[in-house]
CSV table of C-alpha atoms in Angstrom, one decimal:
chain,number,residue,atom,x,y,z
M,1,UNK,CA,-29.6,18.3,13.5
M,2,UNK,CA,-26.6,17.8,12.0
M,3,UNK,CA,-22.9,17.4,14.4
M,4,UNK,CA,-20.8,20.3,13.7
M,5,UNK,CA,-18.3,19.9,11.2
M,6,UNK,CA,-14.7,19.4,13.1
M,7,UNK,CA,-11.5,20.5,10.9
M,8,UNK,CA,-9.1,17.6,10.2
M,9,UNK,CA,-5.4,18.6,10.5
M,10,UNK,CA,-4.4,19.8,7.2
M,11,UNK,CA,-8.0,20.9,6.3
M,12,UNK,CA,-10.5,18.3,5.7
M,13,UNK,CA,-13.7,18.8,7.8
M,14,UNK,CA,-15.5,15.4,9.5
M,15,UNK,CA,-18.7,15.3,7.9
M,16,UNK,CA,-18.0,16.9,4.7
M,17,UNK,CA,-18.5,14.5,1.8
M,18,UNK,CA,-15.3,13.3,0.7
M,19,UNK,CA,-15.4,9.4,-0.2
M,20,UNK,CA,-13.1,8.7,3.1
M,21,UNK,CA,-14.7,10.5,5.8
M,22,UNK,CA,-13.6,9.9,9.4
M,23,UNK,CA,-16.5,7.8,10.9
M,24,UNK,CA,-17.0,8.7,14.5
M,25,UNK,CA,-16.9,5.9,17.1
M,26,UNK,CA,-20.5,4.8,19.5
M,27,UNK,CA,-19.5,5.7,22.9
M,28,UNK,CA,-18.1,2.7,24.9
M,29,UNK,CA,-17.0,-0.7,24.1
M,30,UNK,CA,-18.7,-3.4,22.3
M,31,UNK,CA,-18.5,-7.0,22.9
M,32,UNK,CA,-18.7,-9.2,19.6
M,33,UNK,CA,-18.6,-12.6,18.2
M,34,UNK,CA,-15.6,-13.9,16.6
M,35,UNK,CA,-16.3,-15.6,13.7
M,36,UNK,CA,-13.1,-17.1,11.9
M,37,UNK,CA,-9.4,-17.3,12.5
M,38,UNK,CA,-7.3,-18.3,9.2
M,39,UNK,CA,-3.7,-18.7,8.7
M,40,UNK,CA,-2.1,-16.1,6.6
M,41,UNK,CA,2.0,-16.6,5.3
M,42,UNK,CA,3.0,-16.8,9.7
M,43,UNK,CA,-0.1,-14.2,10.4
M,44,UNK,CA,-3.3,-14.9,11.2
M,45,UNK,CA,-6.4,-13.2,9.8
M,46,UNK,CA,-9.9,-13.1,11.8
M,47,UNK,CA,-12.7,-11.8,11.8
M,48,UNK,CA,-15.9,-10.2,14.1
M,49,UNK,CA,-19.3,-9.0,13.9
M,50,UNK,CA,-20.0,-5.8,15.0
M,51,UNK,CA,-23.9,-5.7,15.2
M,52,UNK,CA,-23.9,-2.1,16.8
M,53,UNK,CA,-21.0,0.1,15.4
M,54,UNK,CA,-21.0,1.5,11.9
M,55,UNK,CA,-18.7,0.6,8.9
M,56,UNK,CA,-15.7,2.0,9.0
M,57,UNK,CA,-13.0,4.4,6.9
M,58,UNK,CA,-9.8,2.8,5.4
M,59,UNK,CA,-7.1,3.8,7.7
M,60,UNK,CA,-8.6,3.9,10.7
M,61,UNK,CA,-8.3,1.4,13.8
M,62,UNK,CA,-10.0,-0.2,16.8
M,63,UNK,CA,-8.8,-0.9,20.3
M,64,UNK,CA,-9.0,-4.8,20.7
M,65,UNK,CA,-9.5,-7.5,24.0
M,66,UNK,CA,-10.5,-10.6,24.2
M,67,UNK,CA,-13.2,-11.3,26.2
M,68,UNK,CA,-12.0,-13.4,28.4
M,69,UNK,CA,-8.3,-14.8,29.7
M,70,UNK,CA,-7.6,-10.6,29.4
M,71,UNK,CA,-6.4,-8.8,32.2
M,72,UNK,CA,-7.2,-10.4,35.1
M,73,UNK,CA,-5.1,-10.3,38.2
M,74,UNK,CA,-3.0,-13.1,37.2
M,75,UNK,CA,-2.1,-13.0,33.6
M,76,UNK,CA,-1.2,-10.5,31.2
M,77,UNK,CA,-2.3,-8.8,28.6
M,78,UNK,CA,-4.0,-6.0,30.6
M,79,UNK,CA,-4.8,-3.0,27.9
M,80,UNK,CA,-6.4,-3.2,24.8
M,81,UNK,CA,-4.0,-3.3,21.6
M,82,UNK,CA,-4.8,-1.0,18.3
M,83,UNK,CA,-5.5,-2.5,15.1
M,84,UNK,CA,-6.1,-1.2,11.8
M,85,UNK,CA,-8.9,-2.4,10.3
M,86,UNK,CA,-7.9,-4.7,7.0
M,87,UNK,CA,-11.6,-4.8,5.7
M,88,UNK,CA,-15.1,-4.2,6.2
M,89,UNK,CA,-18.3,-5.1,4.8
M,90,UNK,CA,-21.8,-5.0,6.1
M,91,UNK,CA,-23.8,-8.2,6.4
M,92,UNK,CA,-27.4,-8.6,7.9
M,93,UNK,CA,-25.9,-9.5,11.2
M,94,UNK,CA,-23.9,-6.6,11.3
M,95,UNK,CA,-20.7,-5.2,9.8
M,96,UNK,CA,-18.0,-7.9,9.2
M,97,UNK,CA,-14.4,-6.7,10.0
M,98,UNK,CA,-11.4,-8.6,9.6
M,99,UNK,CA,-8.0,-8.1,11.4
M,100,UNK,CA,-4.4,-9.5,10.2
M,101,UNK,CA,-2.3,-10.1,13.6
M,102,UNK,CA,1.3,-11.7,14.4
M,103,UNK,CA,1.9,-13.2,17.5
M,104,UNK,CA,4.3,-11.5,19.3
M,105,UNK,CA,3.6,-11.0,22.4
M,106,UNK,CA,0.6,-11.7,25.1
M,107,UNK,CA,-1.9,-9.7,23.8
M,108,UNK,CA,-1.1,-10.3,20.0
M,109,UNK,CA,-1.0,-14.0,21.0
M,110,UNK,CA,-4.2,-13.8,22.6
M,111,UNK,CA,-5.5,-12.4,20.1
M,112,UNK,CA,-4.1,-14.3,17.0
M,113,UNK,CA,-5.7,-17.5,19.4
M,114,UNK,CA,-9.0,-16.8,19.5
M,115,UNK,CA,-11.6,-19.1,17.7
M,116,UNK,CA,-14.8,-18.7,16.1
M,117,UNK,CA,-17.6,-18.2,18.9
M,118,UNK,CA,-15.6,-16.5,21.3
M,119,UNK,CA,-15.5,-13.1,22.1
M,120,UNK,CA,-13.8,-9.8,22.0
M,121,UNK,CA,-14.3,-6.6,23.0
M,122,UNK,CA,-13.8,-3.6,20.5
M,123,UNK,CA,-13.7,0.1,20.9
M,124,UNK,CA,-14.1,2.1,17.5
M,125,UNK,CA,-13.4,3.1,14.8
M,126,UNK,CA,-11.0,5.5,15.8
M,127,UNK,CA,-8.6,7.9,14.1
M,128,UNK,CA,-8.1,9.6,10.9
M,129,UNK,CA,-8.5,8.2,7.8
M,130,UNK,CA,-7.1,7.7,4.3
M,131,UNK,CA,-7.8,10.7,2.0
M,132,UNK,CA,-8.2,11.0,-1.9
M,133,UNK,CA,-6.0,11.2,-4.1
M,134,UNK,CA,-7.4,14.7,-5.0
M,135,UNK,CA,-8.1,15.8,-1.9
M,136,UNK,CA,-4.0,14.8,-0.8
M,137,UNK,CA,-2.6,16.6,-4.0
M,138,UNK,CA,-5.7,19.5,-3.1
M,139,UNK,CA,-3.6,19.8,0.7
M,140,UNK,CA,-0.1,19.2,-0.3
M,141,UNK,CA,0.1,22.0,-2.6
M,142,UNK,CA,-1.0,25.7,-2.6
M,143,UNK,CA,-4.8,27.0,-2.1
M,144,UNK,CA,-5.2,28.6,-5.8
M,145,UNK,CA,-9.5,28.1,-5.4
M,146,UNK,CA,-11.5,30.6,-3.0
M,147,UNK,CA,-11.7,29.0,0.3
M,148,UNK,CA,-15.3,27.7,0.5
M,149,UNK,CA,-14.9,25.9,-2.7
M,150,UNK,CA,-13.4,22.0,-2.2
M,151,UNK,CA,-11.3,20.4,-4.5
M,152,UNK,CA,-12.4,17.7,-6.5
M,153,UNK,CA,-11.8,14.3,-4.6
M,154,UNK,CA,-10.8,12.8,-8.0
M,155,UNK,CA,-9.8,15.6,-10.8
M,156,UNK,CA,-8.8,14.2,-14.3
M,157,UNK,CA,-5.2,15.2,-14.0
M,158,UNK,CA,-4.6,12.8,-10.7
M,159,UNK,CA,-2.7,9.5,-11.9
M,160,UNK,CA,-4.0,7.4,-9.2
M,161,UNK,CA,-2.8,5.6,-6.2
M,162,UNK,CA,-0.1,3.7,-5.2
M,163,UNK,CA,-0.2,1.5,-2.2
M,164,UNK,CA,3.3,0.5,-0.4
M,165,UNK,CA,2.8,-1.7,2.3
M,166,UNK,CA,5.2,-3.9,4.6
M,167,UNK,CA,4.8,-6.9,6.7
M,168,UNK,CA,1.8,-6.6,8.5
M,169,UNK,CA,1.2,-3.4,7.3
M,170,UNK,CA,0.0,-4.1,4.4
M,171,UNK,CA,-3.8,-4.2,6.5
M,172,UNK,CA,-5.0,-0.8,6.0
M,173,UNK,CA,-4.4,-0.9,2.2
M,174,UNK,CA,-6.2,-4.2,1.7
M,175,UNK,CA,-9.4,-2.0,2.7
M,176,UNK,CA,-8.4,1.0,0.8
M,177,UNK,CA,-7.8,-0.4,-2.2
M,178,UNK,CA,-11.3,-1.7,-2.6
M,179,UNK,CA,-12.6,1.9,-1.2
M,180,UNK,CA,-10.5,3.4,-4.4
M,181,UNK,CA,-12.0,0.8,-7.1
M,182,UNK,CA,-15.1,1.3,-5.9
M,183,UNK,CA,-14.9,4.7,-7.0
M,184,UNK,CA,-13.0,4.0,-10.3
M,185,UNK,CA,-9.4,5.4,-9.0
M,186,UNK,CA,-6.6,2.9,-10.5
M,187,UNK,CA,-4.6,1.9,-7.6
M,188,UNK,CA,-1.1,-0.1,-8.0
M,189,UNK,CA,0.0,-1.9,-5.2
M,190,UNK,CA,3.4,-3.0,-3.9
M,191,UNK,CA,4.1,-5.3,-1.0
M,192,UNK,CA,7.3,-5.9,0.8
M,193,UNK,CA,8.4,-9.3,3.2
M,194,UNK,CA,11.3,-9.7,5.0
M,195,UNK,CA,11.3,-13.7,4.2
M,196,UNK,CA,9.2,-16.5,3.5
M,197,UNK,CA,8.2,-17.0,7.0
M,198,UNK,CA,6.4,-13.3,7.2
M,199,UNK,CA,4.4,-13.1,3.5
M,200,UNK,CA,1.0,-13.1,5.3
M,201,UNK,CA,-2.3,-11.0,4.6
M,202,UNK,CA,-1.4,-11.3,0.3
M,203,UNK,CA,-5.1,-13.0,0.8
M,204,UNK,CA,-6.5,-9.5,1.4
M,205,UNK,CA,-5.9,-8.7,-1.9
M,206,UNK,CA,-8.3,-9.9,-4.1
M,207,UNK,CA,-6.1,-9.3,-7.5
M,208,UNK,CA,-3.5,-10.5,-9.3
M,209,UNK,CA,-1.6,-6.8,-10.1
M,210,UNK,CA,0.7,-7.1,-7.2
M,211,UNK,CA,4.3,-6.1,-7.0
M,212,UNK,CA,6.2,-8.1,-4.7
M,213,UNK,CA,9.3,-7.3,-2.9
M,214,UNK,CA,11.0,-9.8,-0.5
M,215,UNK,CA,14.4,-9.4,1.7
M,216,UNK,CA,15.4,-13.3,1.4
M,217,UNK,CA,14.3,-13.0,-2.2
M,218,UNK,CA,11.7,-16.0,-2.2
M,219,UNK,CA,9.3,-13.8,-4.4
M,220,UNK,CA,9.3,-11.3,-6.6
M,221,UNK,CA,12.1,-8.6,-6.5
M,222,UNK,CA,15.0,-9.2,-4.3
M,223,UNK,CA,15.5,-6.4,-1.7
M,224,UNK,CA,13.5,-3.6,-0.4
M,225,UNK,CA,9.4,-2.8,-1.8
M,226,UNK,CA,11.1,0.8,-2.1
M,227,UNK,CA,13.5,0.0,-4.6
M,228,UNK,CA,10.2,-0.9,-6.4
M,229,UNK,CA,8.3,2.3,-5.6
M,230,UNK,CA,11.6,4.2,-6.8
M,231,UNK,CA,10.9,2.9,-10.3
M,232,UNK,CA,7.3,3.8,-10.1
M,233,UNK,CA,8.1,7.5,-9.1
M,234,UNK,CA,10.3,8.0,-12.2
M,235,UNK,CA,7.3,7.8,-14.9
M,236,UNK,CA,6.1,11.0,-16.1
M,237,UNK,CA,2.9,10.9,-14.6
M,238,UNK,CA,4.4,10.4,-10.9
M,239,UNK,CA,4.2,13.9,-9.9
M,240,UNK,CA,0.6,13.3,-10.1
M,241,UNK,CA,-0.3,10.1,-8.2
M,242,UNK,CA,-0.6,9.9,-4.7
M,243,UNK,CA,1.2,7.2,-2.1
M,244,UNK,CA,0.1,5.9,0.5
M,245,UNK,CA,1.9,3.7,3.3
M,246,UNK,CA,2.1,1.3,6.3
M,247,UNK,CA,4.3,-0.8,7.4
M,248,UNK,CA,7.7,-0.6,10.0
M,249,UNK,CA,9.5,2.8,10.6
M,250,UNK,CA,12.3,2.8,8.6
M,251,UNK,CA,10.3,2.1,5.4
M,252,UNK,CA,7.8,4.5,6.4
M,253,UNK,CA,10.5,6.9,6.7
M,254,UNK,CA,12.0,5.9,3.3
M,255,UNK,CA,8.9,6.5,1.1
M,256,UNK,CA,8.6,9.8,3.0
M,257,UNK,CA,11.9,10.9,1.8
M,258,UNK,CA,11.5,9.4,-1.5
M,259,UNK,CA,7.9,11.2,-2.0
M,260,UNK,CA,9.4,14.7,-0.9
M,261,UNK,CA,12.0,14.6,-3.3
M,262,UNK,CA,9.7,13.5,-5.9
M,263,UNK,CA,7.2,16.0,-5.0
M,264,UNK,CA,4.8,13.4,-4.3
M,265,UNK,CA,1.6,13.6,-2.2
M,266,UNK,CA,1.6,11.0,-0.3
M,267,UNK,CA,0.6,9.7,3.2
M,268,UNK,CA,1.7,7.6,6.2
M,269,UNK,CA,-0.7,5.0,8.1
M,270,UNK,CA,1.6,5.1,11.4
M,271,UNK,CA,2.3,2.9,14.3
M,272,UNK,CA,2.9,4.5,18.3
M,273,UNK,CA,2.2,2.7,21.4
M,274,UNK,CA,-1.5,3.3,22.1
M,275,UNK,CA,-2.8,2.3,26.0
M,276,UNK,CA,-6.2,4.5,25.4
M,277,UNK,CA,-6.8,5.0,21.8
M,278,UNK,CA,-8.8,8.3,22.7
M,279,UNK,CA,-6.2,10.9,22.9
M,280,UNK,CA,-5.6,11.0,27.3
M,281,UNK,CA,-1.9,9.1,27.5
M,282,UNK,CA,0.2,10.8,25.0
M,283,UNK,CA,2.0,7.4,24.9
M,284,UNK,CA,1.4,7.7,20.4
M,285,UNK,CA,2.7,11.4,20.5
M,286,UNK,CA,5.1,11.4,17.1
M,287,UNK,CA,7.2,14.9,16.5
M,288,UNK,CA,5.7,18.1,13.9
M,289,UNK,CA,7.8,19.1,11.1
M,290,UNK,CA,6.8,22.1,12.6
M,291,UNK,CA,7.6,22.1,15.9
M,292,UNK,CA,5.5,20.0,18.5
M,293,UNK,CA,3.4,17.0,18.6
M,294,UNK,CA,0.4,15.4,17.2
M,295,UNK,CA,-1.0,12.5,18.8
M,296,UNK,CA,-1.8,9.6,16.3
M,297,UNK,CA,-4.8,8.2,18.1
M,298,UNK,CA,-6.7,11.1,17.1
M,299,UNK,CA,-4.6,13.6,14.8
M,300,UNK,CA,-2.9,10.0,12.8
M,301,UNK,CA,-3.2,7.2,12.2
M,302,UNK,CA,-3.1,8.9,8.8
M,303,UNK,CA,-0.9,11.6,8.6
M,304,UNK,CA,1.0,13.3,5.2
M,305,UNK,CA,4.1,13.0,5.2
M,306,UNK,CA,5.0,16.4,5.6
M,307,UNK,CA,3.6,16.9,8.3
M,308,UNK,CA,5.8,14.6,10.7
M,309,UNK,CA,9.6,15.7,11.1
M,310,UNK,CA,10.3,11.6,10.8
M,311,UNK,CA,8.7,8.5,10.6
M,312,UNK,CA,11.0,7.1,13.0
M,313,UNK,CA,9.3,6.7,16.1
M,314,UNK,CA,10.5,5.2,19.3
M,315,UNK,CA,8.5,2.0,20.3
M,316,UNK,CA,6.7,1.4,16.9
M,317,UNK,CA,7.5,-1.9,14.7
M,318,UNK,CA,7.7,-5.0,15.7
């Protein structure tokens, strides 16, 4: 019999058959094989099998340990770190998922260590996933359809997507752009660096239509990857595309404001300190437009923009 359908904060129901459907987690950890670790522009990019869990959606995350030289009485790291997954694809030995790390700090230097053959523990996928682009306009704006009928996840009048990511947030939209070509959806991407030192995970994206953004001004356009989104957002078909984010707070918190100006759909893949990754610490709890709290583990990653009263969150970023 089939799980009962659980709403999704802002309406989308787990199980329904939107092309991004939150993918629910085996219960328990899983212990893998690592099978590469590459260099990536001062990051480094591995990858694991997972012959037991199931493919993931774009935008969600996993809760990550090596399996050994972890929290033992003597050495730290002792809790598992959250990563978003930056792609997926299933192979006969399982499915393949790849992770873009920096090093900074024990268990991100553990983990940006590890070679091919050892393993790591993984708990997931977790979280909320990427939606449409119709299905983001569909929630951003006002129900005009009866209630049982769903919005079209890709209606002819939606421009497409366009991906913003920075520094080593530009992960989650490696997968997601491959999940929106797959179905057709023109995406346009733009990636920000602080310098030539932090460019990594540009190999995730397997295309040569990339704006590029850098602070130093090594590469592309010299400054901020908003000041290219800014241009984007005043073509005529803006109101109609969709943004999506991830990268550190204050850019986060600039395409936010940029988007609700705009009118924009758009949303936010966040970062919050996660010990559990399950919803039990309330260490990722990030502040409602409305009033309250939502707890990224399990009401975020993903979350539109206007639903947070600021992408500024204490003790996310690097």
């Amino acid at each position: 019999m089939d799980a009962p359908s659980r709403q999704r904060p802002g309406g989308a129901a787990e199980g329904s058959s939107t092309m991004n459907g939150r993918v629910e987690a085996p219960f328990g950890r899983r212990l893998c094989e690592v099978t590469r670790n590459v260099e990536s522009g001062g990051y480094r990019i591995f990858s694991v099998v997972d012959s037991a869990g199931p493919e993931p959606a774009a935008g969600q995350f996993y809760m990550l340990a090596a399996g050994t030289r972890w929290g033992s009485s003597e050495e730290r790291p002792y809790l598992a770190r959250a990563f978003s997954v930056a792609d997926a694809e299933r192979q006969r030995s399982g499915v393949r998922l790849d992770f873009l790390v920096q090093a900074v700090g024990p268990g991100t230097e553990r983990l940006a260590g590890l070679e091919a053959g050892e393993s790591i523990w993984i708990t997931g996928p977790l979280g909320q996933p990427f939606s449409p682009p119709g299905e983001l306009q569909h929630l951003r704006r006002p129900q005009t359809s009866p209630p049982n009928i769903r919005p079209q996840t890709s209606p002819p009048n939606i421009a497409g997507a366009i991906l913003v990511g920075g520094g080593i947030g530009v992960a989650p939209l490696a997968i997601w752009r491959r999940r929106l070509l797959d179905r057709g959806i023109p995406a346009r991407v733009l990636l920000g660096f602080r310098d030539r030192e932090h460019t990594g995970g540009l190999a995730l994206f397997d295309c040569s239509e990339i704006r590029l953004a850098s602070e130093d001004g090594h590469r592309g356009h010299h400054g901020y990857v908003t000041d290219l989104l800014t241009v984007l957002l005043e073509g005529d078909d803006a109101g109609s595309a969709a943004v999506y984010a991830c990268g550190p707070p204050a850019m986060l918190e600039a395409v936010r404001l940029l988007c609700a100006r705009r009118g924009v759909a758009c949303e936010l893949a966040m970062e919050a300190p996660m010990a559990c990754g399950f919803g039990a610490c309330f260490g990722c709890a990030v502040p409602l437009a409305d009033g309250g709290y939502m707890r990224l583990c399990v009401d975020g990653p993903v979350v539109r923009g206007e639903q947070i009263a600021t992408a500024l969150v204490r003790g996310s970023g690097h």
